[in-house]
mmCIF file of C-alpha atoms and ligand atoms in Angstrom:
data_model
loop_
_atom_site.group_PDB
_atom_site.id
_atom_site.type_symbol
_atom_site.label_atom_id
_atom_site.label_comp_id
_atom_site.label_asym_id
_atom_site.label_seq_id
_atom_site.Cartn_x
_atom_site.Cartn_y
_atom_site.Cartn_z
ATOM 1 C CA UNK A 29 -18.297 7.478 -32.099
ATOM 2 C CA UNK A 30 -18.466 5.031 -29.201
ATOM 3 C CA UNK A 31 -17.293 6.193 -26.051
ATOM 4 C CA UNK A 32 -16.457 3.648 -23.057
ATOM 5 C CA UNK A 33 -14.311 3.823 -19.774
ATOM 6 C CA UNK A 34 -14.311 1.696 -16.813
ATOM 7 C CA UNK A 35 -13.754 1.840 -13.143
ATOM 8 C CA UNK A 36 -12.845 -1.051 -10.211
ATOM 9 C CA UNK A 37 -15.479 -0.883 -7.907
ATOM 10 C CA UNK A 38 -13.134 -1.163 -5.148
ATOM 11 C CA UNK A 39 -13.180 1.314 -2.090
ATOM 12 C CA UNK A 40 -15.164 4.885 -2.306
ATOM 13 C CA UNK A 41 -15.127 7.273 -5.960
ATOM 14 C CA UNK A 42 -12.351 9.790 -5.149
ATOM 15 C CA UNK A 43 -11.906 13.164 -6.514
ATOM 16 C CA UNK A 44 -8.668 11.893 -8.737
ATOM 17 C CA UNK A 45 -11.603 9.203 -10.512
ATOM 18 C CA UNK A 46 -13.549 12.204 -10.721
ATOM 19 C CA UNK A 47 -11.715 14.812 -12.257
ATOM 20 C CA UNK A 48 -9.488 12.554 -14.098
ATOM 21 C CA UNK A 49 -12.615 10.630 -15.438
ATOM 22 C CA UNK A 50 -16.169 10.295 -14.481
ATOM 23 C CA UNK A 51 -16.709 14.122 -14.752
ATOM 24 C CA UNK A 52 -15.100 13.806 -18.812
ATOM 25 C CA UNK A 53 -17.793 11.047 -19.251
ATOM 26 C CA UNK A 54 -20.583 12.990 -17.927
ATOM 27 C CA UNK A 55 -19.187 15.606 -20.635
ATOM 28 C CA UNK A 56 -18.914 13.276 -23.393
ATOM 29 C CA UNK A 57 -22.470 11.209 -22.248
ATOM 30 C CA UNK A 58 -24.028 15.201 -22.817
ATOM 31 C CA UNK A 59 -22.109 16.224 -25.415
ATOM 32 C CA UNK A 60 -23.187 12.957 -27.699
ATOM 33 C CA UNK A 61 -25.000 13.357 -30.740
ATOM 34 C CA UNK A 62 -27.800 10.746 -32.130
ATOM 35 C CA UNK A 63 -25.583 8.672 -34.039
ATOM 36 C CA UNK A 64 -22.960 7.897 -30.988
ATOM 37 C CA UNK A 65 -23.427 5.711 -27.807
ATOM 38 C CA UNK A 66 -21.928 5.657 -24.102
ATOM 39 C CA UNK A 67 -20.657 2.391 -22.593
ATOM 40 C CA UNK A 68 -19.808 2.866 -19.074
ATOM 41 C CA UNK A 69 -18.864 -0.378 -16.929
ATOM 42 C CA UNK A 70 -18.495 -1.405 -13.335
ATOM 43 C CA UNK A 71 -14.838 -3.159 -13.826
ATOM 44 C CA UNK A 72 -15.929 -5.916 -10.762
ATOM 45 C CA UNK A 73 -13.692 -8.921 -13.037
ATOM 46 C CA UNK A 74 -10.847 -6.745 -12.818
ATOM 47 C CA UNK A 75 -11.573 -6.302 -8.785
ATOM 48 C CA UNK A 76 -10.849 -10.068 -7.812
ATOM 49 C CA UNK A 77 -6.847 -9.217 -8.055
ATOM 50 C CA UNK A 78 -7.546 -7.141 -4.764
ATOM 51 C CA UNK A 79 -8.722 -9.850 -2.536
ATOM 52 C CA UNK A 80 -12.539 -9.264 -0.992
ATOM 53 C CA UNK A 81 -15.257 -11.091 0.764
ATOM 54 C CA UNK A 82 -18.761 -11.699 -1.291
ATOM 55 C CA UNK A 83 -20.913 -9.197 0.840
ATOM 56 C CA UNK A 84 -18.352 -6.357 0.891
ATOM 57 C CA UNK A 85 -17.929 -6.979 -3.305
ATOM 58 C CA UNK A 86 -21.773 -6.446 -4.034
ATOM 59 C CA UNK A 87 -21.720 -3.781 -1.977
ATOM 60 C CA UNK A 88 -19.142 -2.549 -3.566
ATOM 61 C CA UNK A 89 -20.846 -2.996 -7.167
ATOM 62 C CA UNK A 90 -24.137 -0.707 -5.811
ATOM 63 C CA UNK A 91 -21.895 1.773 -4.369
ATOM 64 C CA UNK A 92 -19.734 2.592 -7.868
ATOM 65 C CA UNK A 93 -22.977 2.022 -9.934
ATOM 66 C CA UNK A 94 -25.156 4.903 -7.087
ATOM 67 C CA UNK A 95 -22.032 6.727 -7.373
ATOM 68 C CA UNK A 96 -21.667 7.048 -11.328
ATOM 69 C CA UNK A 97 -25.360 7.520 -11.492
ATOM 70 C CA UNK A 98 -25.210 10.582 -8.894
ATOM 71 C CA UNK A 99 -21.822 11.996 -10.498
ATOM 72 C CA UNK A 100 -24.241 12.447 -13.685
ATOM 73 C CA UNK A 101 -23.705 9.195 -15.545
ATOM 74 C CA UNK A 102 -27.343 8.559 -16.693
ATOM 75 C CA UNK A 103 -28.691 5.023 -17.569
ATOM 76 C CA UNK A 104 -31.495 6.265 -19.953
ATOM 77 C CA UNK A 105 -28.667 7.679 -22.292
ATOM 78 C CA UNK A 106 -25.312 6.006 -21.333
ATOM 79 C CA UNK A 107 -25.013 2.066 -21.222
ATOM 80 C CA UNK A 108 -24.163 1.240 -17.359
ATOM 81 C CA UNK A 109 -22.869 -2.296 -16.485
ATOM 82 C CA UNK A 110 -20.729 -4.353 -14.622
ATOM 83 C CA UNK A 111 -18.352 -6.349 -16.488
ATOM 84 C CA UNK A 112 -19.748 -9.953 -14.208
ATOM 85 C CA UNK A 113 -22.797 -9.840 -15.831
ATOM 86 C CA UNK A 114 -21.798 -9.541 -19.209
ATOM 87 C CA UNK A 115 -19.522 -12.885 -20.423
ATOM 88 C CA UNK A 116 -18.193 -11.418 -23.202
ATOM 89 C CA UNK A 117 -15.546 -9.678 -21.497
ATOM 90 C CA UNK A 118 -13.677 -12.685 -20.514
ATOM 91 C CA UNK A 119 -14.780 -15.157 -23.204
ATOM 92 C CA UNK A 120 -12.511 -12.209 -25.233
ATOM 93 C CA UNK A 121 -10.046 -11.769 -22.695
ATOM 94 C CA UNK A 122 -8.789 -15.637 -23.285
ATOM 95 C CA UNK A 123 -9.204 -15.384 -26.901
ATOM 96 C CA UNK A 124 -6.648 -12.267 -26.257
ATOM 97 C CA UNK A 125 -4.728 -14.038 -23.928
ATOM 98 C CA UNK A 126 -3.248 -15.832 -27.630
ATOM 99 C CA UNK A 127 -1.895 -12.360 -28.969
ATOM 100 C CA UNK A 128 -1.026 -10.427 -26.173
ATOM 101 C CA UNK A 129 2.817 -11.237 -25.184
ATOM 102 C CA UNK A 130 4.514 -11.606 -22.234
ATOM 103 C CA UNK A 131 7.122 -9.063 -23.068
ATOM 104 C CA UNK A 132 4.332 -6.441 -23.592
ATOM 105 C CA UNK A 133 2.830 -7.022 -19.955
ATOM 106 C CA UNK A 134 6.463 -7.382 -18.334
ATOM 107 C CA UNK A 135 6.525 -3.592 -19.467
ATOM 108 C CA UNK A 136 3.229 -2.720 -17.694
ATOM 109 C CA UNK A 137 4.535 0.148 -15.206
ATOM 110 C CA UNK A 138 0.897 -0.652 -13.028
ATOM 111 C CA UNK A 139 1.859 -4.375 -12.782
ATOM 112 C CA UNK A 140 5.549 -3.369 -11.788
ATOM 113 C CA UNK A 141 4.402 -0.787 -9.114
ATOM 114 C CA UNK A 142 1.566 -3.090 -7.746
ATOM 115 C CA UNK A 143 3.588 -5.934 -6.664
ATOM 116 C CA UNK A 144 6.835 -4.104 -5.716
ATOM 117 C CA UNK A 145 8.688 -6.574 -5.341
ATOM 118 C CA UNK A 146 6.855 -9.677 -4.618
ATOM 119 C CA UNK A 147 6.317 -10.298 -8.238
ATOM 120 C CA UNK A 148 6.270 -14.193 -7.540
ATOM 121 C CA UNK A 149 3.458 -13.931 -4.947
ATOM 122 C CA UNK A 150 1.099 -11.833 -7.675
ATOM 123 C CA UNK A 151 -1.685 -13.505 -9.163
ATOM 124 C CA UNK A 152 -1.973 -14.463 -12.242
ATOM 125 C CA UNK A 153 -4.883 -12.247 -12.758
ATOM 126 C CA UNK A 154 -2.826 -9.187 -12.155
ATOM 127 C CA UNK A 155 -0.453 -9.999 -14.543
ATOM 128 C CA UNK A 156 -2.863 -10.909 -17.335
ATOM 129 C CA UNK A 157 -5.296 -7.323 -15.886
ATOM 130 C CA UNK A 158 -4.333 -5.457 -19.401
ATOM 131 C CA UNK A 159 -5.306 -8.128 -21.330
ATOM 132 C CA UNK A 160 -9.004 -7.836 -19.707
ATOM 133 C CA UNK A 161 -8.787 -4.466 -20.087
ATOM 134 C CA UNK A 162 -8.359 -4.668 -24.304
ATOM 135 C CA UNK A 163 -11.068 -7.253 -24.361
ATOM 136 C CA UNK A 164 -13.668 -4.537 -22.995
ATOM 137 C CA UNK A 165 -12.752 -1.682 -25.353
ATOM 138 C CA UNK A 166 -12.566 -4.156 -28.413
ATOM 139 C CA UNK A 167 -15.606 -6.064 -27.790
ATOM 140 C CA UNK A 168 -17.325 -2.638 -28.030
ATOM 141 C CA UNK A 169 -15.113 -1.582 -30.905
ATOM 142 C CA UNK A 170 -14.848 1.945 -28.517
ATOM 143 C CA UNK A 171 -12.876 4.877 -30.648
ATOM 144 C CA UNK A 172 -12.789 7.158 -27.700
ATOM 145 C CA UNK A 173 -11.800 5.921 -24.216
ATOM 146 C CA UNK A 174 -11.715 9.013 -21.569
ATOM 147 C CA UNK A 175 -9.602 8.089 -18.536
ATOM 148 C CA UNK A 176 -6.961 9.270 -16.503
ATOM 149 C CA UNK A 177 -3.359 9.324 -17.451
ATOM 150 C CA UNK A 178 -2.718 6.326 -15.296
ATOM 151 C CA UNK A 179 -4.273 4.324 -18.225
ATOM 152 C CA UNK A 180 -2.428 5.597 -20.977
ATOM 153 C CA UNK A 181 -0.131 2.148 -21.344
ATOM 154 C CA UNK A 182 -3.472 0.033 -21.148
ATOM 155 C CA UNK A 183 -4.831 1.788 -24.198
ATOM 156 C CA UNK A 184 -1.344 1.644 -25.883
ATOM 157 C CA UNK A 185 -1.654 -2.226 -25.061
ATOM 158 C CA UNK A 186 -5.022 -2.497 -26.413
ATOM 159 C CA UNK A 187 -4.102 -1.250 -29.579
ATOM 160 C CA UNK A 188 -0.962 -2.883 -30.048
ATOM 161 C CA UNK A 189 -3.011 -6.367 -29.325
ATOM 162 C CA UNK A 190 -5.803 -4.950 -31.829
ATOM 163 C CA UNK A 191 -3.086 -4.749 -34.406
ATOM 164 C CA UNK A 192 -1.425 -8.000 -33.676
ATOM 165 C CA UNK A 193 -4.687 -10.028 -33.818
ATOM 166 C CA UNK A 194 -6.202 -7.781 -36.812
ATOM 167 C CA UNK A 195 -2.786 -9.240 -39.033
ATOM 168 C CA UNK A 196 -2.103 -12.420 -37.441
ATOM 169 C CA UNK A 197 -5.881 -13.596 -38.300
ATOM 170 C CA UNK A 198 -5.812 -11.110 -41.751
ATOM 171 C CA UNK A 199 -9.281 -9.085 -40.797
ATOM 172 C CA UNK A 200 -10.229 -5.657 -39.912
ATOM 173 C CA UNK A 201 -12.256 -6.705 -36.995
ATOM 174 C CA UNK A 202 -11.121 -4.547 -34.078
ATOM 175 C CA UNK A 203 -11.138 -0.805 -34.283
ATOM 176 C CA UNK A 204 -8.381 1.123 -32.334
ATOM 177 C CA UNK A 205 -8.964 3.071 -29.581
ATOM 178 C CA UNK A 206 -7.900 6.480 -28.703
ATOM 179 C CA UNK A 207 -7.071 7.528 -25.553
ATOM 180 C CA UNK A 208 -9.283 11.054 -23.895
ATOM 181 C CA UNK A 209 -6.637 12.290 -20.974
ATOM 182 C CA UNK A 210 -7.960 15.785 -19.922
ATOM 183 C CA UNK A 211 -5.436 18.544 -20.002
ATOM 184 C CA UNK A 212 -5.481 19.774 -16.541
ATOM 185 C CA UNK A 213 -6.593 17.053 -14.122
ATOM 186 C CA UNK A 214 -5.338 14.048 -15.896
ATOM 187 C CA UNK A 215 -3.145 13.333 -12.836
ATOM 188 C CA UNK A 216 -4.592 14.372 -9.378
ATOM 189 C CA UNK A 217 -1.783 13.476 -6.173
ATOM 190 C CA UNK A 218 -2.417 12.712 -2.954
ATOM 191 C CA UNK A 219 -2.951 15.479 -0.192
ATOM 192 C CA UNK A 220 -0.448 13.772 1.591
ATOM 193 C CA UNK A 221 2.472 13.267 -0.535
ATOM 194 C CA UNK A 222 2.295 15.615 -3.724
ATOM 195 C CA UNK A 223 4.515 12.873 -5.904
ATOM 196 C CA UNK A 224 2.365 9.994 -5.244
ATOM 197 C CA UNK A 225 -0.955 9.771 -7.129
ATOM 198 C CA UNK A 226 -4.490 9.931 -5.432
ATOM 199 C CA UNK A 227 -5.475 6.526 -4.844
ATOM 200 C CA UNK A 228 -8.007 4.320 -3.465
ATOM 201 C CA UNK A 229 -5.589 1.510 -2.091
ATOM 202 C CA UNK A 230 -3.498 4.418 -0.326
ATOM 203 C CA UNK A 231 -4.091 3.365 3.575
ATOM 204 C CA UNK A 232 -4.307 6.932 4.787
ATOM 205 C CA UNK A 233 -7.808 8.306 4.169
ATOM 206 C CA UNK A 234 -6.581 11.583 4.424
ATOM 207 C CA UNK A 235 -4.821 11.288 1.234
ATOM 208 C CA UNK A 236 -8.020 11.262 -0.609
ATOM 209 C CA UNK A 237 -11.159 13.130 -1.301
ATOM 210 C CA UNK A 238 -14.041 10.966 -0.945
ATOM 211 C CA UNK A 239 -17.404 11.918 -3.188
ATOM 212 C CA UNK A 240 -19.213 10.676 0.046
ATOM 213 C CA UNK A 241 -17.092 13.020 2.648
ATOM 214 C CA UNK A 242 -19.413 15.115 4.917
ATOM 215 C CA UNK A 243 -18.157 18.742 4.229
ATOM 216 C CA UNK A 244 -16.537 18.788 7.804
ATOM 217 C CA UNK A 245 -14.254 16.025 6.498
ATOM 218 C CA UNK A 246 -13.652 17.522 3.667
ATOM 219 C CA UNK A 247 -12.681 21.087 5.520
ATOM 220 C CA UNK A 248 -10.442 19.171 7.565
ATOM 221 C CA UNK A 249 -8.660 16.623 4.881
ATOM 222 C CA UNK A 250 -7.970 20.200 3.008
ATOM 223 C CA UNK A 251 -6.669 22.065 6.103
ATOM 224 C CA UNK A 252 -4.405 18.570 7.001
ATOM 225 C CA UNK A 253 -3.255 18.060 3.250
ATOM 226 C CA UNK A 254 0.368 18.750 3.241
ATOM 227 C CA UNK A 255 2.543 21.861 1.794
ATOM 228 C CA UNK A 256 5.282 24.038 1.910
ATOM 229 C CA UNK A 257 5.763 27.279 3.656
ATOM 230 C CA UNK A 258 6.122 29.619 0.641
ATOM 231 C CA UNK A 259 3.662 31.752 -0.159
ATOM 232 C CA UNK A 260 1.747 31.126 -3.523
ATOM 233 C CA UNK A 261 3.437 32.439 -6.504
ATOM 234 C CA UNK A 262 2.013 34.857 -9.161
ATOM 235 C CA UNK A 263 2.190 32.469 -11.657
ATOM 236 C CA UNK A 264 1.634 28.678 -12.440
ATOM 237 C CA UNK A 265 5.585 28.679 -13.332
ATOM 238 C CA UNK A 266 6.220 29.524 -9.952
ATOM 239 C CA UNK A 267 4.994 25.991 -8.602
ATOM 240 C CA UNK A 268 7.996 23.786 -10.101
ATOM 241 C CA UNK A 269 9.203 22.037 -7.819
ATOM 242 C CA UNK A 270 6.148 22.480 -4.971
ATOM 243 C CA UNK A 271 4.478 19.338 -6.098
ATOM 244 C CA UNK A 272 1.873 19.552 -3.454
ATOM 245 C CA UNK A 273 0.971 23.623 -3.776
ATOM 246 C CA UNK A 274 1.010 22.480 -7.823
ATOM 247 C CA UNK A 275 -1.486 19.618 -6.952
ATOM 248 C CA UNK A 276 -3.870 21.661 -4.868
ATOM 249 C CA UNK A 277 -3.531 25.060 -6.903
ATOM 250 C CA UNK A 278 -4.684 22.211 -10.097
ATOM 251 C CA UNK A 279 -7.485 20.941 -8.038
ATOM 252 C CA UNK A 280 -8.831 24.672 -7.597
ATOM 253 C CA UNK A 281 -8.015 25.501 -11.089
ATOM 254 C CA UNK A 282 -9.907 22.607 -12.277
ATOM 255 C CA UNK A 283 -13.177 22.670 -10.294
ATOM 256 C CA UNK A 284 -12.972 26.502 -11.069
ATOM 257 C CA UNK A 285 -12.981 25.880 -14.688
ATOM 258 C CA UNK A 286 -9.650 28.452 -15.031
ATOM 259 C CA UNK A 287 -6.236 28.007 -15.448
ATOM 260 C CA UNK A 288 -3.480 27.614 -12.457
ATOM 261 C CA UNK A 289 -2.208 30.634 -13.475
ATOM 262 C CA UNK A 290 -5.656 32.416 -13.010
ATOM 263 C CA UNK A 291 -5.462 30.718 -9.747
ATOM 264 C CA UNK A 292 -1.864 31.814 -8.610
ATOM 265 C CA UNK A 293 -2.507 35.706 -9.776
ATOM 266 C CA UNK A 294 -5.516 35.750 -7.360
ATOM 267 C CA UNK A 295 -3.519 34.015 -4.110
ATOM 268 C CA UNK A 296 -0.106 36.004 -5.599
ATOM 269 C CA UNK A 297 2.089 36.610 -1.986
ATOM 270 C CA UNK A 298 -0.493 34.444 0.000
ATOM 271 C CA UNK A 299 0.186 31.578 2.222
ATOM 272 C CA UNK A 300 -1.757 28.661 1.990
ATOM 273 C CA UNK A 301 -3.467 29.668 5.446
ATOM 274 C CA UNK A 302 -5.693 32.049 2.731
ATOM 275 C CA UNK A 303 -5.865 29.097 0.089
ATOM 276 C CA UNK A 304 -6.679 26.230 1.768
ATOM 277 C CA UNK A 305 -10.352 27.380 3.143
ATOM 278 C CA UNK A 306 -11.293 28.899 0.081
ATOM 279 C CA UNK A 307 -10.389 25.501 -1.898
ATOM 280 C CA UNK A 308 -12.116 23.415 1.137
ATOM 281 C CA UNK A 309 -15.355 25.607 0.625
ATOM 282 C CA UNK A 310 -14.951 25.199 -3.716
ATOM 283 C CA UNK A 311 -14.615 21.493 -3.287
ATOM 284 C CA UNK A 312 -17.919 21.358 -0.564
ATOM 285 C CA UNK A 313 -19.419 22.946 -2.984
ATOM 286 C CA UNK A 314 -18.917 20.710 -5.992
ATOM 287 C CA UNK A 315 -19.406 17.427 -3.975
ATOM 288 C CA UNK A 316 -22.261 18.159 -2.003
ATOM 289 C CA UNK A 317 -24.807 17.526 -4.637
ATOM 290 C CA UNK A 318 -23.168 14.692 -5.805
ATOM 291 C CA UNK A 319 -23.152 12.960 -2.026
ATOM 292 C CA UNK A 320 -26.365 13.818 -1.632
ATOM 293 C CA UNK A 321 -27.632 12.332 -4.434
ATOM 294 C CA UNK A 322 -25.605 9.315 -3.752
ATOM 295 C CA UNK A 323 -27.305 9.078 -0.475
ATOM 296 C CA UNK A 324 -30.827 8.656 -1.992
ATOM 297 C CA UNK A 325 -29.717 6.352 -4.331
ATOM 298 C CA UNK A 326 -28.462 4.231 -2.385
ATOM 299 C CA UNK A 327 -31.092 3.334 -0.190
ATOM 300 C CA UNK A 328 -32.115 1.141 -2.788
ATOM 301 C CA UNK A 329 -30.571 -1.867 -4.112
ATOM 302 C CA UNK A 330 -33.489 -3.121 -6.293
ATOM 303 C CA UNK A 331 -32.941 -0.105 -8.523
ATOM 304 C CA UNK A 332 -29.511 -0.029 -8.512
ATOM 305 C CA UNK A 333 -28.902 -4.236 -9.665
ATOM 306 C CA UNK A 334 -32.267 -2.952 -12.190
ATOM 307 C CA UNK A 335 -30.208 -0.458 -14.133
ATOM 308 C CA UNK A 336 -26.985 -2.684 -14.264
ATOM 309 C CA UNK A 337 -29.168 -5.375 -15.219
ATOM 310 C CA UNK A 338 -31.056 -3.873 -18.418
ATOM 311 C CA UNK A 339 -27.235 -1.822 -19.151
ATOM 312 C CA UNK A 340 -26.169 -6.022 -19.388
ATOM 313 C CA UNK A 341 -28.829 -6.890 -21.486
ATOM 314 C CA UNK A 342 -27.615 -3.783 -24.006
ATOM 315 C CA UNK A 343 -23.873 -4.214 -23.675
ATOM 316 C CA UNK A 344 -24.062 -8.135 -24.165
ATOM 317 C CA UNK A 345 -26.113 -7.673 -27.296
ATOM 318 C CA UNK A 346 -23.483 -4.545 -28.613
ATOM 319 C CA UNK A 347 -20.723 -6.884 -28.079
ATOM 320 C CA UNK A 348 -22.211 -10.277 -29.327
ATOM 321 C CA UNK A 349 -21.202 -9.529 -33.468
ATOM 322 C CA UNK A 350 -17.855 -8.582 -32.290
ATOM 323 C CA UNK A 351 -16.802 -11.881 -30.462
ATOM 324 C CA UNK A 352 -18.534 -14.463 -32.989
ATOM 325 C CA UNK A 353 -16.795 -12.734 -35.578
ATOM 326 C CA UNK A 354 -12.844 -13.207 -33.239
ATOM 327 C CA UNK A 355 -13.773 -17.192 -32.487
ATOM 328 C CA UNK A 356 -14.598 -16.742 -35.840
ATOM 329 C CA UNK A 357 -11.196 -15.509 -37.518
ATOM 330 C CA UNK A 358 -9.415 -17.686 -35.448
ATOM 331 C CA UNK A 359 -11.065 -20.928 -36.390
ATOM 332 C CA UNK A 360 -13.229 -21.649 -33.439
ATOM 333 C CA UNK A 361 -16.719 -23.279 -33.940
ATOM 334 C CA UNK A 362 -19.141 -21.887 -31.455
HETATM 335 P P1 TYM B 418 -9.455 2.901 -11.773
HETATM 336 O O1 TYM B 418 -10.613 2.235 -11.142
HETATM 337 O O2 TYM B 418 -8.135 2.836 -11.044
HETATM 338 O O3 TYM B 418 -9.765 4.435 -12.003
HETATM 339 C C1 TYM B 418 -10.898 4.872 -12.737
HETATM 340 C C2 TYM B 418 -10.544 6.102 -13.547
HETATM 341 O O4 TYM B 418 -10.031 7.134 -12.702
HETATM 342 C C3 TYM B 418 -8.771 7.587 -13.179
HETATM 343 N N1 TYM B 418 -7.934 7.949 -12.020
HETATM 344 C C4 TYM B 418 -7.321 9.127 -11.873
HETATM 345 N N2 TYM B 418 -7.274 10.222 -12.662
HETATM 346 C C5 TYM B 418 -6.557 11.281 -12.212
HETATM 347 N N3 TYM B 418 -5.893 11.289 -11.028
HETATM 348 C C6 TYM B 418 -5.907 10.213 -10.199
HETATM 349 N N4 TYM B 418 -5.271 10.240 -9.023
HETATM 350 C C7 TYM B 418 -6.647 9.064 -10.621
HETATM 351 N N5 TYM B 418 -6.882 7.836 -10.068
HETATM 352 C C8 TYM B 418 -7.667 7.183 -10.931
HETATM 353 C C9 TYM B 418 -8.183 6.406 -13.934
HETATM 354 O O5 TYM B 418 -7.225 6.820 -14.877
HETATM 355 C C10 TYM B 418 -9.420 5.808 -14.577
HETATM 356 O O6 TYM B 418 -9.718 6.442 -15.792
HETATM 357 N N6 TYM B 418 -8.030 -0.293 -15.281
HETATM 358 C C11 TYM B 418 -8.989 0.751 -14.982
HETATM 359 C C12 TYM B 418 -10.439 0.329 -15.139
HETATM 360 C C13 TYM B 418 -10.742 -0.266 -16.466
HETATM 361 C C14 TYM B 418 -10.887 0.441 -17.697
HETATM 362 C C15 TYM B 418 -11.230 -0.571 -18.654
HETATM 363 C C16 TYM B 418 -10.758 1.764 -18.075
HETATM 364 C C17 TYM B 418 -10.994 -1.574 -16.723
HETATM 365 N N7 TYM B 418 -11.287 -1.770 -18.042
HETATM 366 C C18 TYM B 418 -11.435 -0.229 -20.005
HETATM 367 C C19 TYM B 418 -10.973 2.096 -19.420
HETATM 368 C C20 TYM B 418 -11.299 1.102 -20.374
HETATM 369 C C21 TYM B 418 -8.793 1.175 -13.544
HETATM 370 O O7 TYM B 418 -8.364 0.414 -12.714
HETATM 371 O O8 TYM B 418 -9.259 2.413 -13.263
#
């Protein structure tokens, strides 16, 4: 079993990364026996198609990689790297860039939503993203890639280009990947507009939680987030259509470790006047330790670029037999 996952080190770790993600490869990172391995990566190649000064990127790189680390990620059992410092990423990505067609990415709902409708004025690197995206689960050969249902068409891509290159060149190089979605938070929405997801390019801060939020803020982005003025039903069926009281009564339900219906037969009749501080005070809970710890961490850069640079050192040698052996099948003398 090799698990890997990524995230763009762009803008704070939200609570959508969290519970859609990081916290399922803390899990899986814990849950791994001797014979598997944890490859978690910094995705700072995929960051250049959202446009950002040198400083404020390396920052940006320390504050993902002090945030995984504090969220539980651990570099003494779990590979952590950014993608920059490990070539093979995009000396696969062009090798891809031959099997992957343009009909596949046209039908990339990301690409489509991110460039509305200035697709002429998107880079080239936003187009091609996916395509980055396969080359770091197949340089790794990963079988289990935990992520958020946002990703789902990436690792549908990745294995259709797997395929493709696996029968064009006749070998059984790359493995195929399978997708981990949790079951209850694979999808977490803004506080602000229940149909839209939680996101870190949203403008409005208080559509997101932040891991680094003082518990104030955190009180107050709960209090602000936006709802309805029924009362909480007795049972999870009873949200349909209340996309918002679903997304927050999920949130609860998820930190909680229950179900939403758990959730709705304790709040049954209540407004969200009752639900809202007792949410605000589960979710202080949960991310204090995790800001805190982020806090320490980073107060020290030397240790932070230390552990990405020895997780480099182990991820470029892991993916090394895996590209010779693509320029290889395709006829290209290194
Ligand atoms: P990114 O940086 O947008 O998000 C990182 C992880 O968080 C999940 N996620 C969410 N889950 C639930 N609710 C939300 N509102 C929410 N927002 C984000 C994402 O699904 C993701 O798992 N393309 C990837 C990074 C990447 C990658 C990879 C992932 C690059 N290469 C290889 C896996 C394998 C991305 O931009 O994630």
């Amino acid at each position: 079993m090799r698990v890997l996952s990524g995230i763009q080190p762009t803008g704070n770790l939200h609570l959508g990364n969290y519970l859609g993600a990081i916290r399922n490869w803390v899990r899986m990172q814990d849950e791994m026996d001797s014979g598997s391995q944890c490859f978690f990566f910094l995705a700072d190649m995929h960051s250049i198609t959202v446009h950002e000064g040198r400083e404020q990127r390396i920052r940006n790189v320390r504050d993902m990689a002090a945030a995984l680390v504090a969220a539980g990620i651990d570099p003494d059992r779990s590979v952590l790297f950014n993608q920059a410092r490990v070539p093979a990423h995009a000396e696969l990505c062009w090798l891809l860039n031959g099997t992957a067609r343009i009909g596949w990415l046209n039908r990339m709902t990301q690409f489509k939503d991110k460039v509305g409708k200035d697709r002429e004025g998107a880079s080239i690197g936003l187009f091609v993203y996916p395509v980055l995206q396969a080359a770091d689960i197949l340089a790794y050969n990963a079988t289990h890639v935990p992520v958020g249902e946002d990703q789902k068409q990436h690792l549908e891509l990745a294995r259709d280009i797997a395929t493709k290159f696996n029968t064009d060149f006749g070998v059984e190089l790359f493995t195929l990947p399978d997708p981990i979605i949790p079951k209850e938070s694979a999808r977490i929405m803004s506080l602000r507009d229940g149909t839209a997801k939680m996101s870190k390019s949203d403008p409005s801060d208080m559509s997101r939680i932040n891991l680094t939020d003082e518990d104030d803020a955190i009180m107050q982005k709960v209090k602000k987030a936006k709802t309805d003025p029924e009362p909480l039903p007795d049972n999870a069926a009873g949200l349909a259509g209340r996309p918002e009281a679903n997304n927050l009564v999920g949130i609860y339900a998820t930190l909680a470790g229950t179900t939403a219906d758990a959730i709705c037969a304790e709040f049954a009749g209540k407004g969200f006047g009752a639900f809202k501080p007792a949410l605000g005070e589960v979710l202080v809970e949960t991310l204090r330790p995790i800001r805190s710890r982020f806090m320490e961490l980073r107060t020290d850069d030397a240790a932070l670029d230390a552990i990405l640079e020895k997780g480099a050192a182990k991820a470029a040698a892991a993916a090394e037999p895996t590209l010779r052996a693509a320029y290889d099948a395709m006829g290209l003398m290194r």
